[in-house]
mmCIF file of C-alpha atoms in Angstrom:
data_model
loop_
_atom_site.group_PDB
_atom_site.id
_atom_site.type_symbol
_atom_site.label_atom_id
_atom_site.label_comp_id
_atom_site.label_asym_id
_atom_site.label_seq_id
_atom_site.Cartn_x
_atom_site.Cartn_y
_atom_site.Cartn_z
ATOM 1 C CA GLN A 1 -30.054 188.512 112.583
ATOM 2 C CA VAL A 2 -28.405 187.098 109.445
ATOM 3 C CA LEU A 3 -30.854 184.199 109.586
ATOM 4 C CA ARG A 4 -33.807 186.580 110.020
ATOM 5 C CA LYS A 5 -32.623 188.684 107.035
ATOM 6 C CA SER A 6 -32.164 185.558 104.967
ATOM 7 C CA LEU A 7 -35.664 184.308 105.907
ATOM 8 C CA LYS A 8 -37.151 187.723 105.019
ATOM 9 C CA ARG A 9 -35.337 187.615 101.686
ATOM 10 C CA GLY A 10 -36.630 184.086 101.131
ATOM 11 C CA VAL A 11 -40.198 185.189 101.864
ATOM 12 C CA ALA A 12 -39.787 188.190 99.554
ATOM 13 C CA LEU A 13 -38.474 185.938 96.805
ATOM 14 C CA SER A 14 -41.242 183.418 97.412
ATOM 15 C CA THR A 15 -43.851 186.188 97.281
ATOM 16 C CA GLY A 16 -42.317 187.525 94.070
ATOM 17 C CA SER A 17 -42.241 184.036 92.574
ATOM 18 C CA PHE A 18 -45.835 183.477 93.652
ATOM 19 C CA LEU A 19 -46.932 186.755 92.025
ATOM 20 C CA VAL A 20 -45.102 185.831 88.819
ATOM 21 C CA TYR A 21 -46.715 182.379 88.942
ATOM 22 C CA GLU A 22 -50.193 183.849 89.539
ATOM 23 C CA ALA A 23 -49.727 186.358 86.720
ATOM 24 C CA SER A 24 -48.638 183.629 84.296
ATOM 25 C CA ARG A 25 -51.550 181.459 85.431
ATOM 26 C CA LEU A 26 -54.011 184.309 84.803
ATOM 27 C CA ILE A 27 -52.489 185.028 81.380
ATOM 28 C CA SER A 28 -52.647 181.319 80.559
ATOM 29 C CA GLY A 29 -56.272 181.247 81.705
ATOM 30 C CA PHE A 30 -57.119 184.254 79.556
ATOM 31 C CA ALA A 31 -55.386 182.602 76.591
ATOM 32 C CA GLU A 32 -57.456 179.441 77.078
ATOM 33 C CA VAL A 33 -60.685 181.434 77.349
ATOM 34 C CA HIS A 34 -59.718 183.452 74.266
ATOM 35 C CA ALA A 35 -58.927 180.227 72.372
ATOM 36 C CA SER A 36 -62.275 178.677 73.329
ATOM 37 C CA PHE A 37 -64.082 181.877 72.287
ATOM 38 C CA LYS A 38 -62.223 181.784 68.969
ATOM 39 C CA VAL A 39 -63.183 178.135 68.374
ATOM 40 C CA ALA A 40 -66.825 178.887 69.223
ATOM 41 C CA GLU A 41 -66.763 181.843 66.811
ATOM 42 C CA VAL A 42 -65.323 179.745 63.967
ATOM 43 C CA ILE A 43 -67.889 176.996 64.600
ATOM 44 C CA GLU A 44 -70.713 179.553 64.540
ATOM 45 C CA GLN A 45 -69.450 180.945 61.207
ATOM 46 C CA ALA A 46 -68.993 177.416 59.840
ATOM 47 C CA ASP A 47 -72.536 176.361 60.756
ATOM 48 C CA TYR A 48 -73.946 179.496 59.151
ATOM 49 C CA LEU A 49 -72.019 178.827 55.902
ATOM 50 C CA TYR A 50 -73.053 175.158 55.952
ATOM 51 C CA GLY A 51 -76.713 176.127 56.381
ATOM 52 C CA SER A 52 -76.362 178.581 53.494
ATOM 53 C CA GLY A 53 -74.852 175.953 51.190
ATOM 54 C CA GLU A 54 -71.593 177.948 50.866
ATOM 55 C CA THR A 55 -69.394 174.865 50.422
ATOM 56 C CA GLU A 56 -66.231 176.516 49.081
ATOM 57 C CA LYS A 57 -66.266 179.391 51.602
ATOM 58 C CA LEU A 58 -66.860 176.888 54.401
ATOM 59 C CA TYR A 59 -63.885 174.775 53.356
ATOM 60 C CA ARG A 60 -61.609 177.845 53.081
ATOM 61 C CA LEU A 61 -62.648 178.931 56.584
ATOM 62 C CA LEU A 62 -62.108 175.552 58.238
ATOM 63 C CA VAL A 63 -58.954 174.413 56.438
ATOM 64 C CA GLN A 64 -57.114 177.269 58.204
ATOM 65 C CA HIS A 65 -57.724 175.271 61.409
ATOM 66 C CA LYS A 66 -56.627 171.851 60.152
ATOM 67 C CA ASN A 67 -54.030 171.613 62.949
ATOM 68 C CA SER A 68 -56.647 172.279 65.623
ATOM 69 C CA GLU A 69 -56.981 169.983 68.631
ATOM 70 C CA ASP A 70 -60.742 170.551 68.743
ATOM 71 C CA ALA A 71 -62.890 167.595 67.595
ATOM 72 C CA GLU A 72 -65.838 169.887 66.788
ATOM 73 C CA LEU A 73 -63.742 171.843 64.288
ATOM 74 C CA LEU A 74 -62.102 168.748 62.840
ATOM 75 C CA TRP A 75 -65.253 166.762 62.044
ATOM 76 C CA ARG A 76 -66.729 169.878 60.411
ATOM 77 C CA LEU A 77 -63.582 170.149 58.302
ATOM 78 C CA ALA A 78 -63.959 166.466 57.324
ATOM 79 C CA ARG A 79 -67.555 167.166 56.269
ATOM 80 C CA ALA A 80 -66.572 170.334 54.363
ATOM 81 C CA SER A 81 -63.755 168.490 52.535
ATOM 82 C CA ARG A 82 -66.173 165.758 51.509
ATOM 83 C CA ASP A 83 -68.833 168.243 50.413
ATOM 84 C CA LEU A 84 -66.268 170.084 48.284
ATOM 85 C CA ALA A 85 -65.273 166.763 46.708
ATOM 86 C CA GLN A 86 -68.928 166.202 45.734
ATOM 87 C CA LEU A 87 -69.179 169.426 43.703
ATOM 88 C CA SER A 88 -69.369 168.967 39.920
ATOM 89 C CA SER A 89 -66.798 171.778 39.530
ATOM 90 C CA THR A 90 -64.192 169.740 41.484
ATOM 91 C CA SER A 91 -61.763 167.847 39.230
ATOM 92 C CA ALA A 92 -61.289 164.083 39.578
ATOM 93 C CA GLU A 93 -57.793 164.520 41.043
ATOM 94 C CA GLU A 94 -58.935 167.158 43.544
ATOM 95 C CA LYS A 95 -61.893 164.978 44.495
ATOM 96 C CA ARG A 96 -59.621 162.034 45.307
ATOM 97 C CA GLN A 97 -57.279 164.237 47.358
ATOM 98 C CA LEU A 98 -60.193 165.776 49.302
ATOM 99 C CA VAL A 99 -61.712 162.363 50.058
ATOM 100 C CA TYR A 100 -58.451 161.146 51.624
ATOM 101 C CA GLU A 101 -57.975 164.461 53.463
ATOM 102 C CA ALA A 102 -61.491 164.192 54.873
ATOM 103 C CA LEU A 103 -60.683 160.753 56.284
ATOM 104 C CA GLU A 104 -57.583 162.115 58.033
ATOM 105 C CA TYR A 105 -59.541 164.989 59.602
ATOM 106 C CA ALA A 106 -62.321 162.652 60.764
ATOM 107 C CA LYS A 107 -59.777 160.214 62.201
ATOM 108 C CA LYS A 108 -58.052 163.029 64.085
ATOM 109 C CA ALA A 109 -61.420 164.270 65.425
ATOM 110 C CA LEU A 110 -62.128 160.791 66.770
ATOM 111 C CA GLU A 111 -58.670 160.583 68.369
ATOM 112 C CA LYS A 112 -59.298 163.912 70.118
ATOM 113 C CA ASN A 113 -62.726 162.924 71.426
ATOM 114 C CA GLU A 114 -64.078 159.373 71.218
ATOM 115 C CA SER A 115 -67.353 160.527 72.810
ATOM 116 C CA ASN A 116 -68.151 162.875 69.935
ATOM 117 C CA PHE A 117 -71.032 161.313 67.986
ATOM 118 C CA ALA A 118 -70.398 163.416 64.861
ATOM 119 C CA ALA A 119 -66.747 162.305 64.730
ATOM 120 C CA HIS A 120 -67.915 158.653 64.653
ATOM 121 C CA CYS A 121 -70.499 159.453 61.979
ATOM 122 C CA TRP A 122 -68.112 161.294 59.655
ATOM 123 C CA TYR A 123 -65.290 158.805 60.191
ATOM 124 C CA ALA A 124 -67.637 156.053 58.954
ATOM 125 C CA ILE A 125 -68.722 158.156 55.950
ATOM 126 C CA CYS A 126 -65.114 158.924 55.013
ATOM 127 C CA ILE A 127 -64.024 155.263 55.286
ATOM 128 C CA SER A 128 -66.848 154.400 52.895
ATOM 129 C CA ASP A 129 -65.798 157.152 50.443
ATOM 130 C CA VAL A 130 -62.177 155.996 50.416
ATOM 131 C CA GLY A 131 -63.471 152.491 49.637
ATOM 132 C CA ASP A 132 -64.682 153.838 46.272
ATOM 133 C CA TYR A 133 -61.005 154.312 45.331
ATOM 134 C CA GLU A 134 -59.679 151.118 46.857
ATOM 135 C CA GLY A 135 -62.044 148.649 45.241
ATOM 136 C CA ILE A 136 -65.046 146.557 46.201
ATOM 137 C CA LYS A 137 -62.941 144.169 48.312
ATOM 138 C CA ALA A 138 -61.740 147.004 50.590
ATOM 139 C CA LYS A 139 -65.259 148.475 50.719
ATOM 140 C CA ILE A 140 -66.778 145.193 51.888
ATOM 141 C CA ALA A 141 -63.863 144.530 54.277
ATOM 142 C CA ASN A 142 -64.652 147.840 56.029
ATOM 143 C CA ALA A 143 -68.405 147.162 56.164
ATOM 144 C CA PHE A 144 -68.576 146.084 59.805
ATOM 145 C CA LEU A 145 -66.257 148.910 60.909
ATOM 146 C CA ILE A 146 -68.506 151.449 59.165
ATOM 147 C CA LYS A 147 -71.619 149.932 60.746
ATOM 148 C CA ASP A 148 -70.007 149.975 64.216
ATOM 149 C CA HIS A 149 -69.228 153.698 63.971
ATOM 150 C CA PHE A 150 -72.734 154.572 62.764
ATOM 151 C CA GLN A 151 -74.230 152.579 65.622
ATOM 152 C CA ARG A 152 -71.881 154.251 68.113
ATOM 153 C CA ALA A 153 -72.919 157.675 66.786
ATOM 154 C CA ILE A 154 -76.595 156.741 67.304
ATOM 155 C CA GLU A 155 -75.871 155.477 70.849
ATOM 156 C CA LEU A 156 -74.105 158.751 71.711
ATOM 157 C CA ASN A 157 -76.864 160.871 70.175
ATOM 158 C CA PRO A 158 -80.171 159.069 69.443
ATOM 159 C CA LYS A 159 -81.596 162.372 68.164
ATOM 160 C CA ASP A 160 -79.114 162.723 65.296
ATOM 161 C CA ALA A 161 -81.183 162.052 62.180
ATOM 162 C CA THR A 162 -78.108 161.982 59.911
ATOM 163 C CA SER A 163 -76.494 159.003 61.670
ATOM 164 C CA ILE A 164 -79.818 157.132 61.656
ATOM 165 C CA HIS A 165 -80.288 157.871 57.931
ATOM 166 C CA LEU A 166 -76.772 156.618 57.164
ATOM 167 C CA MET A 167 -77.437 153.413 59.066
ATOM 168 C CA GLY A 168 -80.432 153.036 56.739
ATOM 169 C CA ILE A 169 -78.174 153.586 53.701
ATOM 170 C CA TRP A 170 -75.841 150.866 55.027
ATOM 171 C CA CYS A 171 -78.791 148.448 55.285
ATOM 172 C CA TYR A 172 -80.119 149.420 51.844
ATOM 173 C CA SER A 173 -76.685 148.902 50.232
ATOM 174 C CA PHE A 174 -76.337 145.387 51.609
ATOM 175 C CA ALA A 175 -79.962 144.510 50.847
ATOM 176 C CA GLU A 176 -79.407 145.301 47.142
ATOM 177 C CA MET A 177 -75.854 143.885 46.953
ATOM 178 C CA PRO A 178 -75.381 141.972 43.658
ATOM 179 C CA TRP A 179 -74.473 138.269 43.691
ATOM 180 C CA TYR A 180 -70.787 138.760 42.751
ATOM 181 C CA GLN A 181 -70.262 141.131 45.693
ATOM 182 C CA ARG A 182 -71.962 138.616 47.979
ATOM 183 C CA LYS A 183 -69.397 136.035 46.849
ATOM 184 C CA ILE A 184 -66.540 138.430 47.728
ATOM 185 C CA ALA A 185 -68.168 139.101 51.127
ATOM 186 C CA ALA A 186 -68.455 135.339 51.769
ATOM 187 C CA MET A 187 -64.715 134.986 51.070
ATOM 188 C CA LEU A 188 -63.815 137.824 53.478
ATOM 189 C CA PHE A 189 -66.070 136.938 56.405
ATOM 190 C CA ALA A 190 -67.246 133.750 58.058
ATOM 191 C CA THR A 191 -70.550 135.607 58.491
ATOM 192 C CA PRO A 192 -70.732 138.248 55.724
ATOM 193 C CA PRO A 193 -72.642 141.514 56.261
ATOM 194 C CA THR A 194 -76.299 141.295 55.210
ATOM 195 C CA SER A 195 -79.448 143.347 55.613
ATOM 196 C CA THR A 196 -83.002 143.750 54.273
ATOM 197 C CA TYR A 197 -85.084 146.523 52.736
ATOM 198 C CA GLN A 198 -87.428 146.323 55.728
ATOM 199 C CA GLU A 199 -84.519 147.109 58.059
ATOM 200 C CA ALA A 200 -83.425 150.016 55.866
ATOM 201 C CA LEU A 201 -87.000 151.339 55.828
ATOM 202 C CA ARG A 202 -87.127 151.239 59.628
ATOM 203 C CA TYR A 203 -84.045 153.471 59.900
ATOM 204 C CA PHE A 204 -85.281 155.930 57.247
ATOM 205 C CA HIS A 205 -88.589 156.304 59.102
ATOM 206 C CA MET A 206 -86.748 156.668 62.434
ATOM 207 C CA ALA A 207 -84.713 159.523 60.928
ATOM 208 C CA GLU A 208 -87.917 161.275 59.779
ATOM 209 C CA GLU A 209 -89.466 160.866 63.229
ATOM 210 C CA VAL A 210 -86.403 162.427 64.880
ATOM 211 C CA ASP A 211 -86.210 165.359 62.431
ATOM 212 C CA PRO A 212 -89.032 165.559 59.839
ATOM 213 C CA ASN A 213 -88.057 166.675 56.332
ATOM 214 C CA PHE A 214 -84.429 167.181 57.415
ATOM 215 C CA TYR A 215 -82.740 165.789 54.302
ATOM 216 C CA SER A 216 -83.801 165.374 50.669
ATOM 217 C CA LYS A 217 -81.921 162.086 50.355
ATOM 218 C CA ASN A 218 -83.838 160.482 53.225
ATOM 219 C CA LEU A 219 -87.089 161.266 51.365
ATOM 220 C CA LEU A 220 -85.604 159.827 48.172
ATOM 221 C CA PHE A 221 -84.533 156.592 49.868
ATOM 222 C CA LEU A 222 -87.900 156.155 51.553
ATOM 223 C CA GLY A 223 -89.391 156.254 48.045
ATOM 224 C CA LYS A 224 -86.736 153.928 46.582
ATOM 225 C CA THR A 225 -87.141 151.429 49.423
ATOM 226 C CA TYR A 226 -90.920 151.341 49.036
ATOM 227 C CA LEU A 227 -90.366 150.698 45.308
ATOM 228 C CA LYS A 228 -88.108 147.748 46.195
ATOM 229 C CA LEU A 229 -90.929 146.462 48.418
ATOM 230 C CA ASN A 230 -93.432 146.898 45.552
ATOM 231 C CA ASN A 231 -95.481 149.539 47.374
ATOM 232 C CA LYS A 232 -95.933 152.088 44.571
ATOM 233 C CA LYS A 233 -98.484 154.197 46.427
ATOM 234 C CA LEU A 234 -96.112 155.002 49.321
ATOM 235 C CA ALA A 235 -93.151 155.192 46.928
ATOM 236 C CA LEU A 236 -94.963 157.943 45.006
ATOM 237 C CA LEU A 237 -95.738 159.814 48.233
ATOM 238 C CA TRP A 238 -92.084 159.979 49.347
ATOM 239 C CA LEU A 239 -90.627 160.536 45.874
ATOM 240 C CA SER A 240 -93.021 163.484 45.405
ATOM 241 C CA LYS A 241 -91.756 164.946 48.694
ATOM 242 C CA ALA A 242 -88.158 164.489 47.489
ATOM 243 C CA LYS A 243 -88.996 166.195 44.161
ATOM 244 C CA ASP A 244 -90.596 169.185 45.912
ATOM 245 C CA TYR A 245 -87.792 169.575 48.469
ATOM 246 C CA PRO A 246 -86.162 173.088 48.309
ATOM 247 C CA ALA A 247 -82.777 172.620 46.627
ATOM 248 C CA HIS A 248 -80.235 174.370 48.872
ATOM 249 C CA THR A 249 -77.236 172.237 47.903
ATOM 250 C CA GLU A 250 -75.932 170.489 44.800
ATOM 251 C CA GLU A 251 -76.890 167.163 46.365
ATOM 252 C CA ASP A 252 -80.500 168.394 46.745
ATOM 253 C CA LYS A 253 -80.504 169.199 43.002
ATOM 254 C CA GLN A 254 -79.191 165.715 42.197
ATOM 255 C CA VAL A 255 -81.910 164.184 44.390
#
């Protein structure tokens, strides 16, 4: 009888424990769902602000989530930090700070999700930006790393015109590299990074095929590359398109 009572008590306790466990599991589940809804909501707001060219508002929204574990939020924060750094109203000191911050956010995004194409893309962009502060030697030393991340972004998402365009920029930069930088590159690498204007042109056209008229700078670089190849007729065509592009952002105005 004592044993039976003790077993009953054990069952009662087990049932109580189970109910407590189930309740905590449900609450935890609701918390996770709520968190994912919140992330989705922030991303939706962020994409709207980005599309509207609201750079400062976008940064203020996303920087509140700088400790997030979500790669989608983090790479957007990296992009927003960089875009804020590009504004003419941003001081030189703030610009430098934002460029380094952007790299940290992009790096964290990549750590959270190595399969995120945008994290690879923005990590490469941010490494390149930091190179502007660390000298030509550091910039060239990171060249292959930058290229690898752009190529990985394209592999993960062949329909992302931005990554394809940036691969074109990489090719263009090394095609027009001056002789003294080539000497530095030859000192750093057994086989230094090289490219051609034809290769750059191929990527710029690929980007247009994937997403026509998506970016003023792609139109500009199609024109510039055709100029380098002495094709003034096609250069004029693409530069005219760049000139007539609706200026939504400060970069569009610069283009």
